[in-house]
Coordinates of C-alpha atoms and ligand atoms in Angstrom, one line a residue:
M8 CA 57.1 -59.3 -77.2
T9 CA 53.3 -58.9 -77.0
R10 CA 51.9 -59.1 -80.6
I11 CA 49.3 -56.5 -81.2
K12 CA 46.5 -57.1 -83.8
I13 CA 46.3 -54.1 -86.0
F14 CA 42.3 -53.7 -87.0
D15 CA 42.1 -51.3 -89.8
T16 CA 38.8 -49.3 -90.4
T17 CA 39.7 -47.3 -93.3
L18 CA 36.8 -48.7 -95.2
R19 CA 34.6 -48.0 -92.5
D20 CA 35.1 -45.5 -89.7
G21 CA 37.6 -43.9 -92.5
E22 CA 35.1 -43.8 -95.4
Q23 CA 32.4 -41.9 -93.0
S24 CA 34.9 -38.9 -93.2
P25 CA 33.8 -36.1 -95.7
G26 CA 35.3 -36.3 -99.1
C27 CA 36.7 -39.9 -98.5
S28 CA 33.9 -42.1 -100.2
M29 CA 35.2 -44.8 -102.4
N30 CA 33.4 -46.8 -105.2
L31 CA 33.5 -50.7 -104.9
R32 CA 36.4 -51.1 -107.3
E33 CA 38.4 -48.6 -105.1
K34 CA 37.6 -50.2 -102.0
I35 CA 38.6 -53.7 -103.4
E36 CA 41.9 -52.4 -104.4
M37 CA 42.4 -50.6 -101.0
A38 CA 41.3 -53.9 -99.2
R39 CA 44.0 -55.8 -101.1
Q40 CA 46.7 -53.2 -100.6
L41 CA 45.7 -53.5 -96.5
E42 CA 46.3 -57.3 -97.1
T43 CA 49.7 -56.7 -98.3
L44 CA 50.6 -54.1 -95.8
G45 CA 49.8 -57.0 -93.3
V46 CA 46.9 -55.7 -91.1
D47 CA 45.3 -58.4 -89.1
I48 CA 41.5 -57.4 -89.5
I49 CA 39.9 -55.2 -92.2
E50 CA 36.5 -53.7 -91.2
A51 CA 35.1 -53.8 -94.5
G52 CA 32.0 -51.5 -93.9
F53 CA 28.4 -51.5 -92.3
A54 CA 26.7 -54.1 -94.2
I55 CA 23.1 -52.8 -93.0
A56 CA 23.9 -49.0 -93.9
S57 CA 23.1 -49.3 -97.7
P58 CA 23.0 -52.2 -100.6
M59 CA 26.2 -50.7 -101.8
D60 CA 27.7 -51.1 -98.4
F61 CA 26.6 -54.7 -98.2
K62 CA 28.0 -55.3 -101.7
S63 CA 31.3 -53.8 -100.7
V64 CA 31.8 -55.8 -97.6
Q65 CA 30.7 -59.0 -99.5
A66 CA 33.2 -58.2 -102.4
I67 CA 36.1 -57.6 -99.9
S68 CA 35.2 -60.9 -98.1
A69 CA 36.0 -62.7 -101.4
A70 CA 38.9 -60.7 -102.3
V71 CA 41.2 -61.0 -99.4
E72 CA 42.4 -64.2 -97.9
R73 CA 44.8 -63.7 -95.1
C74 CA 43.1 -61.1 -93.3
T75 CA 40.0 -61.3 -90.9
V76 CA 37.0 -59.2 -92.6
A77 CA 34.5 -57.6 -90.2
S78 CA 31.4 -56.0 -90.7
L79 CA 29.8 -53.7 -88.2
A80 CA 26.4 -54.1 -86.8
R81 CA 24.2 -52.3 -84.1
C82 CA 22.9 -54.5 -81.4
T83 CA 19.7 -55.7 -83.7
K84 CA 19.0 -58.8 -85.3
G85 CA 18.6 -56.9 -88.7
D86 CA 22.0 -55.6 -88.3
I87 CA 23.6 -59.0 -87.5
D88 CA 21.7 -60.7 -90.1
A89 CA 23.1 -58.3 -92.8
A90 CA 26.6 -58.3 -91.3
W91 CA 26.7 -62.1 -91.3
G92 CA 25.2 -62.3 -94.7
A93 CA 28.0 -60.0 -96.1
V94 CA 31.0 -61.6 -94.3
K95 CA 29.8 -65.2 -94.4
D96 CA 32.1 -66.2 -97.3
A97 CA 35.2 -64.7 -96.1
R98 CA 38.1 -67.0 -95.1
H99 CA 38.1 -65.4 -91.6
P100 CA 34.7 -63.5 -91.0
R101 CA 34.2 -61.4 -87.9
I102 CA 30.8 -59.7 -86.7
H103 CA 31.4 -56.5 -85.0
V104 CA 28.5 -55.2 -82.7
F105 CA 28.3 -52.1 -80.8
L106 CA 26.0 -50.6 -78.3
A107 CA 26.6 -47.3 -76.4
T108 CA 27.0 -47.4 -72.6
S109 CA 27.7 -43.8 -71.4
D110 CA 24.6 -42.5 -69.6
I111 CA 24.5 -39.7 -72.0
H112 CA 24.0 -42.0 -75.0
M113 CA 21.7 -44.4 -73.2
E114 CA 19.2 -41.6 -71.9
Y115 CA 19.1 -39.2 -75.0
K116 CA 20.1 -41.6 -77.9
L117 CA 19.1 -45.2 -77.1
K118 CA 16.2 -44.2 -74.5
M119 CA 17.2 -47.4 -72.7
T120 CA 18.0 -48.0 -69.2
R121 CA 21.3 -49.7 -67.9
E122 CA 19.3 -53.0 -67.3
Q123 CA 17.9 -53.0 -70.9
V124 CA 21.5 -52.2 -72.2
L125 CA 23.0 -55.2 -70.4
Q126 CA 20.3 -57.5 -71.4
R127 CA 20.4 -56.2 -75.2
I128 CA 24.3 -57.0 -75.1
S129 CA 23.9 -60.6 -73.8
D130 CA 21.1 -61.3 -76.4
M131 CA 22.6 -59.7 -79.4
V132 CA 26.3 -61.1 -78.8
A133 CA 24.6 -64.5 -78.1
Y134 CA 22.7 -64.2 -81.5
A135 CA 25.8 -63.1 -83.5
K136 CA 27.7 -66.0 -82.0
G137 CA 25.1 -68.2 -83.4
F138 CA 26.5 -67.3 -86.9
C139 CA 30.3 -66.8 -86.4
E140 CA 32.8 -67.6 -83.8
D141 CA 34.7 -64.6 -84.0
I142 CA 32.6 -61.8 -82.4
E143 CA 33.9 -58.3 -81.4
F144 CA 31.9 -56.3 -78.9
S145 CA 32.4 -52.2 -78.7
A146 CA 30.8 -50.2 -75.7
E147 CA 30.3 -47.0 -77.8
D148 CA 31.6 -44.0 -75.7
A149 CA 33.2 -46.3 -73.3
S150 CA 35.5 -43.7 -72.0
R151 CA 32.8 -41.7 -71.0
S152 CA 30.7 -44.5 -69.4
D153 CA 30.5 -45.6 -65.7
R154 CA 33.5 -47.9 -65.1
A155 CA 31.6 -50.4 -62.9
F156 CA 28.7 -50.6 -65.5
L157 CA 31.1 -50.6 -68.3
A158 CA 32.9 -53.7 -66.8
Q159 CA 29.5 -55.4 -66.4
C160 CA 28.7 -54.8 -69.9
Y161 CA 31.8 -56.2 -71.2
S162 CA 31.5 -59.3 -68.6
N163 CA 28.1 -59.8 -70.2
A164 CA 29.5 -59.8 -73.6
V165 CA 32.3 -62.3 -72.8
A166 CA 30.0 -64.6 -71.2
A167 CA 27.7 -64.4 -74.4
G168 CA 30.6 -65.4 -76.6
A169 CA 32.6 -62.2 -77.5
T170 CA 36.3 -62.9 -78.4
T171 CA 37.4 -59.2 -78.7
L172 CA 36.4 -56.4 -76.2
N173 CA 36.8 -52.9 -78.1
V174 CA 37.1 -49.9 -75.8
P175 CA 36.2 -46.7 -78.0
D176 CA 37.1 -43.1 -76.9
T177 CA 34.2 -42.3 -79.3
V178 CA 34.5 -38.4 -79.1
G179 CA 38.2 -38.1 -78.6
Y180 CA 37.7 -37.0 -74.9
A181 CA 40.1 -39.0 -72.9
T182 CA 43.6 -38.4 -72.1
P183 CA 46.4 -40.9 -72.4
Q184 CA 46.5 -41.4 -68.5
E185 CA 42.8 -42.0 -68.3
M186 CA 42.6 -44.6 -71.2
G187 CA 45.5 -46.5 -69.8
D188 CA 43.9 -46.6 -66.5
L189 CA 40.6 -47.8 -67.9
I190 CA 42.4 -50.9 -69.7
R191 CA 44.1 -51.8 -66.3
Y192 CA 40.7 -51.4 -64.6
L193 CA 39.0 -53.4 -67.2
K194 CA 41.5 -56.2 -66.9
E195 CA 40.8 -56.5 -63.3
H196 CA 36.9 -56.2 -63.3
V197 CA 35.8 -57.9 -66.4
A198 CA 34.9 -61.6 -65.7
G199 CA 36.4 -63.8 -68.2
V200 CA 38.5 -61.1 -69.9
E201 CA 41.3 -63.4 -70.1
H202 CA 39.5 -65.2 -72.8
A203 CA 39.4 -62.0 -75.0
D204 CA 41.4 -59.7 -76.7
I205 CA 41.2 -56.0 -75.2
S206 CA 41.0 -53.4 -78.1
V207 CA 41.2 -49.8 -78.2
H208 CA 39.5 -47.3 -80.9
C209 CA 40.4 -43.6 -80.4
H210 CA 39.3 -40.6 -82.2
D211 CA 41.6 -37.5 -82.8
D212 CA 39.3 -34.5 -81.7
L213 CA 41.9 -33.5 -79.2
G214 CA 44.9 -34.6 -81.2
L215 CA 45.3 -37.7 -78.7
A216 CA 44.3 -40.6 -80.8
V217 CA 47.6 -42.0 -81.2
A218 CA 48.9 -41.2 -77.8
N219 CA 45.7 -42.6 -76.1
S220 CA 46.0 -45.8 -78.2
L221 CA 49.6 -46.3 -77.4
A222 CA 48.8 -45.8 -73.5
C223 CA 46.2 -48.8 -73.9
V224 CA 48.9 -50.7 -75.5
Q225 CA 51.2 -50.1 -72.6
A226 CA 48.4 -51.1 -70.3
G227 CA 47.9 -54.3 -71.8
A228 CA 45.4 -53.9 -74.9
T229 CA 46.2 -56.3 -77.7
Q230 CA 44.5 -54.8 -80.6
V231 CA 44.6 -51.2 -81.9
E232 CA 41.8 -49.9 -84.2
C233 CA 43.1 -47.3 -86.8
T234 CA 43.0 -45.7 -90.2
V235 CA 45.5 -45.2 -93.1
N236 CA 46.4 -41.5 -92.8
G237 CA 44.2 -41.2 -89.8
I238 CA 40.9 -40.5 -91.7
G239 CA 37.7 -41.0 -90.1
E240 CA 34.8 -39.2 -88.3
R241 CA 35.2 -35.5 -87.6
A242 CA 39.0 -35.0 -86.8
G243 CA 39.6 -38.6 -87.6
N244 CA 40.8 -41.9 -86.2
A245 CA 44.2 -43.0 -84.8
S246 CA 46.7 -43.1 -87.7
L247 CA 47.8 -46.5 -88.7
E248 CA 51.4 -45.6 -89.6
E249 CA 52.0 -43.5 -86.7
I250 CA 51.0 -46.4 -84.4
V251 CA 52.8 -49.2 -86.2
M252 CA 56.0 -47.0 -86.6
A253 CA 55.8 -46.0 -82.8
I254 CA 55.6 -49.5 -81.9
R255 CA 58.4 -50.6 -84.1
T256 CA 60.8 -47.6 -83.4
R257 CA 60.1 -47.9 -79.6
R258 CA 60.0 -51.6 -79.3
D259 CA 62.5 -51.4 -76.2
F260 CA 59.7 -49.2 -74.4
Y261 CA 56.4 -51.0 -75.6
Q262 CA 57.9 -54.5 -75.7
A263 CA 55.4 -55.2 -78.5
E264 CA 55.4 -55.8 -82.2
T265 CA 52.7 -56.0 -85.1
G266 CA 52.7 -58.1 -88.3
V267 CA 52.7 -55.0 -90.5
N268 CA 55.2 -54.8 -93.4
T269 CA 56.4 -51.4 -92.7
R270 CA 57.8 -51.0 -96.2
Q271 CA 54.2 -51.0 -97.6
I272 CA 53.1 -48.0 -95.4
Y273 CA 54.0 -45.3 -97.9
R274 CA 52.4 -46.9 -100.7
S275 CA 49.1 -47.7 -98.7
S276 CA 48.9 -44.0 -97.7
K277 CA 49.7 -42.9 -101.3
L278 CA 47.1 -45.1 -102.5
L279 CA 44.2 -43.9 -100.4
S280 CA 45.2 -40.3 -101.0
N281 CA 45.1 -40.9 -104.6
I282 CA 41.8 -42.8 -104.5
T283 CA 40.1 -39.9 -102.4
G284 CA 41.7 -36.9 -103.6
V285 CA 42.5 -36.0 -99.9
P286 CA 46.2 -34.8 -100.0
I287 CA 48.7 -35.8 -97.3
A288 CA 49.8 -32.7 -95.3
P289 CA 53.2 -32.2 -95.7
S290 CA 54.0 -32.1 -92.1
K291 CA 52.0 -35.5 -91.6
S292 CA 54.3 -37.7 -89.3
I293 CA 55.8 -40.9 -91.2
V294 CA 54.3 -40.2 -94.8
G295 CA 54.0 -36.3 -95.1
A296 CA 56.6 -35.0 -97.7
N297 CA 58.6 -33.4 -95.1
A298 CA 58.6 -36.1 -92.7
F299 CA 62.2 -37.1 -93.4
A300 CA 63.5 -33.7 -94.9
H301 CA 66.2 -31.8 -92.9
E302 CA 65.9 -27.9 -93.9
S303 CA 68.3 -26.4 -91.1
G304 CA 72.1 -26.5 -91.7
I305 CA 72.9 -27.8 -88.2
H306 CA 70.7 -30.7 -88.9
Q307 CA 71.8 -31.4 -92.3
H308 CA 75.3 -31.3 -91.1
G309 CA 74.4 -33.7 -88.4
V310 CA 72.8 -35.9 -90.7
I311 CA 75.8 -36.2 -93.1
A312 CA 78.1 -37.0 -90.0
N313 CA 75.7 -39.6 -88.7
A314 CA 72.2 -40.0 -89.8
Q315 CA 71.1 -41.0 -86.1
T316 CA 71.9 -37.6 -84.9
Y317 CA 68.4 -36.4 -86.2
E318 CA 67.1 -39.4 -87.7
I319 CA 64.9 -42.0 -85.6
M320 CA 63.5 -44.0 -88.6
N321 CA 64.8 -44.7 -92.0
S322 CA 62.7 -43.5 -94.8
A323 CA 63.1 -46.8 -96.7
D324 CA 61.6 -48.8 -93.8
V325 CA 58.5 -47.1 -94.5
G326 CA 58.7 -47.6 -98.4
I327 CA 59.5 -44.0 -99.5
P328 CA 60.8 -44.4 -102.9
Q329 CA 64.3 -43.1 -103.7
N330 CA 64.2 -39.8 -105.6
T331 CA 67.5 -40.4 -107.5
M332 CA 67.0 -41.0 -111.2
V333 CA 66.0 -44.6 -111.8
L334 CA 65.2 -44.9 -115.4
G335 CA 65.8 -42.9 -118.6
K336 CA 63.9 -42.7 -122.2
H337 CA 66.0 -45.6 -123.4
S338 CA 64.8 -48.0 -120.7
G339 CA 62.6 -50.8 -122.0
K340 CA 59.6 -52.7 -120.8
H341 CA 61.6 -55.0 -119.0
A342 CA 63.6 -52.7 -117.1
L343 CA 60.4 -51.1 -116.0
R344 CA 59.0 -54.1 -114.9
E345 CA 61.8 -54.8 -112.8
K346 CA 62.3 -51.5 -111.2
L347 CA 58.4 -51.6 -110.3
S348 CA 58.9 -55.1 -108.9
S349 CA 61.7 -53.9 -106.7
M350 CA 59.4 -51.0 -105.4
G351 CA 56.8 -53.7 -104.6
Y352 CA 54.4 -53.2 -107.6
E353 CA 53.6 -56.4 -109.5
L354 CA 51.4 -55.4 -112.5
D355 CA 49.8 -57.7 -115.1
D356 CA 50.7 -57.3 -118.7
A357 CA 47.8 -55.0 -119.5
A358 CA 48.6 -52.5 -116.6
L359 CA 52.3 -52.6 -117.5
E360 CA 51.5 -51.8 -121.1
E361 CA 49.6 -48.9 -120.1
V362 CA 52.2 -47.9 -117.5
F363 CA 54.8 -48.2 -120.3
G364 CA 53.1 -45.9 -122.7
R365 CA 52.7 -43.2 -119.9
F366 CA 56.3 -43.7 -119.1
K367 CA 57.8 -43.4 -122.4
D368 CA 55.5 -40.3 -122.9
M369 CA 57.0 -38.6 -119.4
A370 CA 60.5 -39.7 -120.4
D371 CA 60.4 -37.7 -123.9
R372 CA 59.4 -34.8 -121.7
K373 CA 61.3 -35.0 -118.5
K374 CA 65.0 -35.5 -118.2
T375 CA 65.0 -37.8 -115.1
I376 CA 62.3 -40.2 -114.0
T377 CA 62.4 -41.0 -110.3
G378 CA 60.9 -43.5 -107.9
S379 CA 58.0 -41.2 -106.9
D380 CA 57.4 -40.5 -110.7
L381 CA 57.1 -44.1 -111.3
E382 CA 54.8 -44.6 -108.3
S383 CA 52.6 -41.8 -109.7
L384 CA 52.2 -43.4 -112.9
V385 CA 51.3 -46.6 -111.4
L386 CA 48.7 -45.0 -109.0
H387 CA 47.0 -43.1 -111.9
R388 CA 46.8 -46.0 -114.1
R389 CA 43.3 -46.5 -112.8
S390 CA 42.2 -43.6 -114.7
H391 CA 40.7 -45.6 -117.5
A392 CA 40.4 -49.2 -116.2
A393 CA 36.7 -49.6 -116.0
E394 CA 34.7 -51.0 -118.8
G395 CA 33.0 -48.1 -121.4
A396 CA 35.3 -45.7 -119.7
C397 CA 36.7 -42.7 -121.6
R398 CA 40.3 -42.5 -122.6
L399 CA 42.4 -39.3 -123.6
V400 CA 43.6 -39.7 -127.2
S401 CA 45.1 -36.2 -127.7
H402 CA 44.4 -32.6 -127.1
V403 CA 45.4 -29.2 -128.5
I404 CA 45.0 -25.9 -126.4
N405 CA 45.3 -22.4 -127.4
S406 CA 45.6 -20.2 -124.6
G407 CA 46.9 -16.6 -124.1
T408 CA 45.8 -12.9 -123.1
G409 CA 43.3 -11.0 -125.2
L410 CA 42.2 -13.6 -127.1
P411 CA 39.7 -16.6 -126.5
N412 CA 41.1 -19.7 -125.3
T413 CA 40.3 -22.8 -127.4
S414 CA 40.4 -26.6 -127.0
Y415 CA 40.3 -29.6 -129.3
I416 CA 39.9 -32.7 -127.5
C417 CA 40.0 -36.3 -128.8
L418 CA 38.7 -39.2 -126.6
E419 CA 38.3 -42.9 -127.1
R420 CA 35.2 -44.7 -125.7
S421 CA 34.2 -48.1 -126.4
G422 CA 36.4 -48.4 -129.5
M423 CA 35.0 -45.0 -130.8
K424 CA 36.9 -41.9 -131.3
L425 CA 35.0 -38.7 -130.2
E426 CA 36.3 -35.2 -131.1
E427 CA 35.2 -31.6 -130.1
V428 CA 36.2 -27.9 -130.0
A429 CA 35.2 -25.6 -127.5
I430 CA 35.9 -21.9 -126.3
G431 CA 36.4 -20.9 -122.5
A432 CA 37.5 -18.3 -120.4
G433 CA 40.7 -20.5 -119.7
P434 CA 42.4 -23.5 -121.0
V435 CA 41.1 -25.7 -118.5
E436 CA 37.4 -24.5 -118.9
A437 CA 37.7 -24.8 -122.6
A438 CA 38.6 -28.4 -122.4
Y439 CA 36.0 -29.2 -119.9
K440 CA 33.2 -27.7 -122.2
A441 CA 34.4 -29.7 -125.1
I442 CA 34.4 -32.9 -123.0
N443 CA 30.9 -32.1 -121.5
H444 CA 29.6 -31.3 -125.2
M445 CA 30.9 -34.5 -126.7
L446 CA 29.8 -36.7 -124.0
N447 CA 26.4 -35.0 -123.8
M448 CA 26.7 -34.6 -120.1
D449 CA 26.0 -31.7 -117.8
V450 CA 28.9 -32.0 -115.4
N451 CA 29.2 -30.1 -112.2
L452 CA 32.8 -29.2 -111.2
E453 CA 32.7 -28.9 -107.5
S454 CA 36.2 -28.4 -106.8
F455 CA 39.4 -28.3 -108.5
S456 CA 43.1 -28.1 -107.2
L457 CA 46.6 -28.4 -108.5
N458 CA 49.7 -29.6 -106.7
A459 CA 53.3 -30.5 -107.8
V460 CA 53.7 -34.2 -107.3
N461 CA 57.0 -34.4 -105.5
G462 CA 56.2 -31.4 -103.2
S463 CA 59.1 -29.3 -102.8
E464 CA 61.9 -31.6 -104.2
G465 CA 61.2 -31.5 -108.0
T466 CA 62.9 -28.6 -109.7
I467 CA 60.3 -26.2 -111.7
G468 CA 61.6 -27.6 -114.9
D469 CA 61.1 -31.3 -114.0
A470 CA 58.0 -31.1 -111.7
I471 CA 55.0 -33.2 -112.4
G472 CA 51.5 -31.6 -111.8
E473 CA 48.8 -33.6 -110.0
A474 CA 45.2 -32.3 -110.6
V475 CA 42.2 -33.4 -108.4
V476 CA 38.7 -32.5 -109.2
K477 CA 35.3 -33.3 -107.3
V478 CA 32.4 -33.7 -110.1
S479 CA 29.0 -34.6 -110.1
A480 CA 26.3 -35.0 -112.6
G481 CA 22.5 -34.4 -112.4
G482 CA 22.7 -33.4 -108.6
G483 CA 23.9 -36.9 -107.8
E484 CA 26.8 -38.3 -105.7
S485 CA 30.2 -36.5 -106.3
F486 CA 33.5 -38.2 -107.4
T487 CA 37.0 -37.5 -107.1
G488 CA 38.9 -37.3 -110.1
T489 CA 42.9 -37.2 -110.4
G490 CA 45.4 -36.9 -113.1
I491 CA 48.9 -36.3 -113.7
S492 CA 51.1 -34.8 -116.4
T493 CA 54.3 -32.7 -116.8
D494 CA 51.7 -30.3 -118.5
V495 CA 49.2 -29.0 -115.8
V496 CA 46.5 -28.5 -118.4
E497 CA 46.9 -32.2 -119.5
A498 CA 46.8 -33.2 -115.8
S499 CA 43.5 -31.3 -115.4
I500 CA 42.1 -32.9 -118.4
R501 CA 43.1 -36.3 -117.3
A502 CA 41.6 -35.6 -113.6
Y503 CA 38.2 -34.4 -115.1
I504 CA 38.1 -37.6 -117.3
N505 CA 38.7 -39.8 -114.2
G506 CA 36.0 -38.1 -112.4
I507 CA 33.4 -38.7 -115.3
N508 CA 34.8 -42.2 -115.7
K509 CA 33.5 -42.9 -111.9
I510 CA 30.2 -41.1 -112.6
L511 CA 29.6 -43.5 -115.7
E512 CA 30.5 -46.4 -113.9
A513 CA 28.4 -45.7 -110.9
A514 CA 25.3 -45.2 -113.4
E515 CA 25.9 -48.7 -114.9
Ligands
KIV608 O1 33.9 -44.6 -82.4 C1 33.2 -45.6 -82.2 O2 32.7 -45.6 -81.1 C2 33.0 -46.4 -83.2 C3 32.3 -47.7 -82.8 C4 31.2 -48.1 -83.8 C5 33.5 -48.9 -82.7 O3 33.3 -46.3 -84.3
ZN609 ZN1 34.8 -44.6 -84.4

């Protein structure tokens, strides 16, 4: 079995996708989850891009222990200095330098000749090596580069000290056959290639990112770059969960394995979706709500007779919680802690206290509390975790047809109770107006959506609503807020407060 390293770039390439930006606290939470998931390398950001990126890479370097932490850098001294400054305290630091090698990029973007590019690779990889033992070199747009020239670029990188050679299909143009051929070609033509890992980094513009990555594994690549839920530039990157489960399910074919704990896959996917507010498509492979659902009678009959008739994977292996009743309104804190722990959630006392309060509240309103319900409560506990954040204490809404909708909202902030009443065209507007007024904030609601947490599984009487909002203030950055409740107006209020808390936190 060949051990394939999983290089996760959710926090760098993934975060570059529209609507997927995360704040520092969220990035650290995600990085910790990636470590629990068992990825080998976390690309924590692009340190030179902004002071915030630098801070995030630095904080993640301090927060994780087992994983290698990488920062991206262009082939310039300034970028490499910043990358090293941000990762130098990581237990296992890596500098990831890149330079484009396709004719079109060299001529129009870099305005450099092939000779200049070769020289720059040698000089900058050697410069990075002066700081750090672990150096990755990426030839941007490798799949559209001249092969002989590309091999020379990688040979120079190895000679200067690169330990990983990454082969990106930057614009998602290549086919699986071409990517596999390219890896085989490089293995034959790069001098010193036996001293380095060959890595692959595929984008999904033609929907081929996972197939291309797997073709490279088959051809001898030993590292795959990917993101949770496949988020990333444009159509995204290769999806981590699909790559890992394909290698695991078809280990007979790939003769390969990863170090990922697959039971943490679903949890990682939900956490990311919860942080960014970007929903997971129901038909998404591995983690979508329908990925393990059998609708047709013929399939259901087959699965009852023998699950393997229509199931190639077990949902428990991906960590999907059981939707049977797990706890009831008489369950105590101890039982909750035990149940969460069996689901892989170890909460400290303060977090458990908060989840327990919401659990009791939910158990009063909902007959059965399932694994998914508990998971939602845990994921949404972040809503008022930060210092100086607001917390919903109580609310009363009067809504109907033919009369004004009114709201009374009571929040707690820094130990003080704030109250306000307002009128609106609908119950949600009335509630949001009251909150804006009491906080004296001019909040712009950019988008708003409501979904049922358990997709099609919950019955109407038992469903939990999840609201997702995008908010900004004073023309500044937008933030995603999420909230859940059996009452959709309450979920909407919680989502709004969660978004506002992020605005307040960023302003500190
Ligand atoms: O897509 C790409 O080429 C990249 C590189 C910087 C690795 O993200
Ligand atoms: Zn990329």
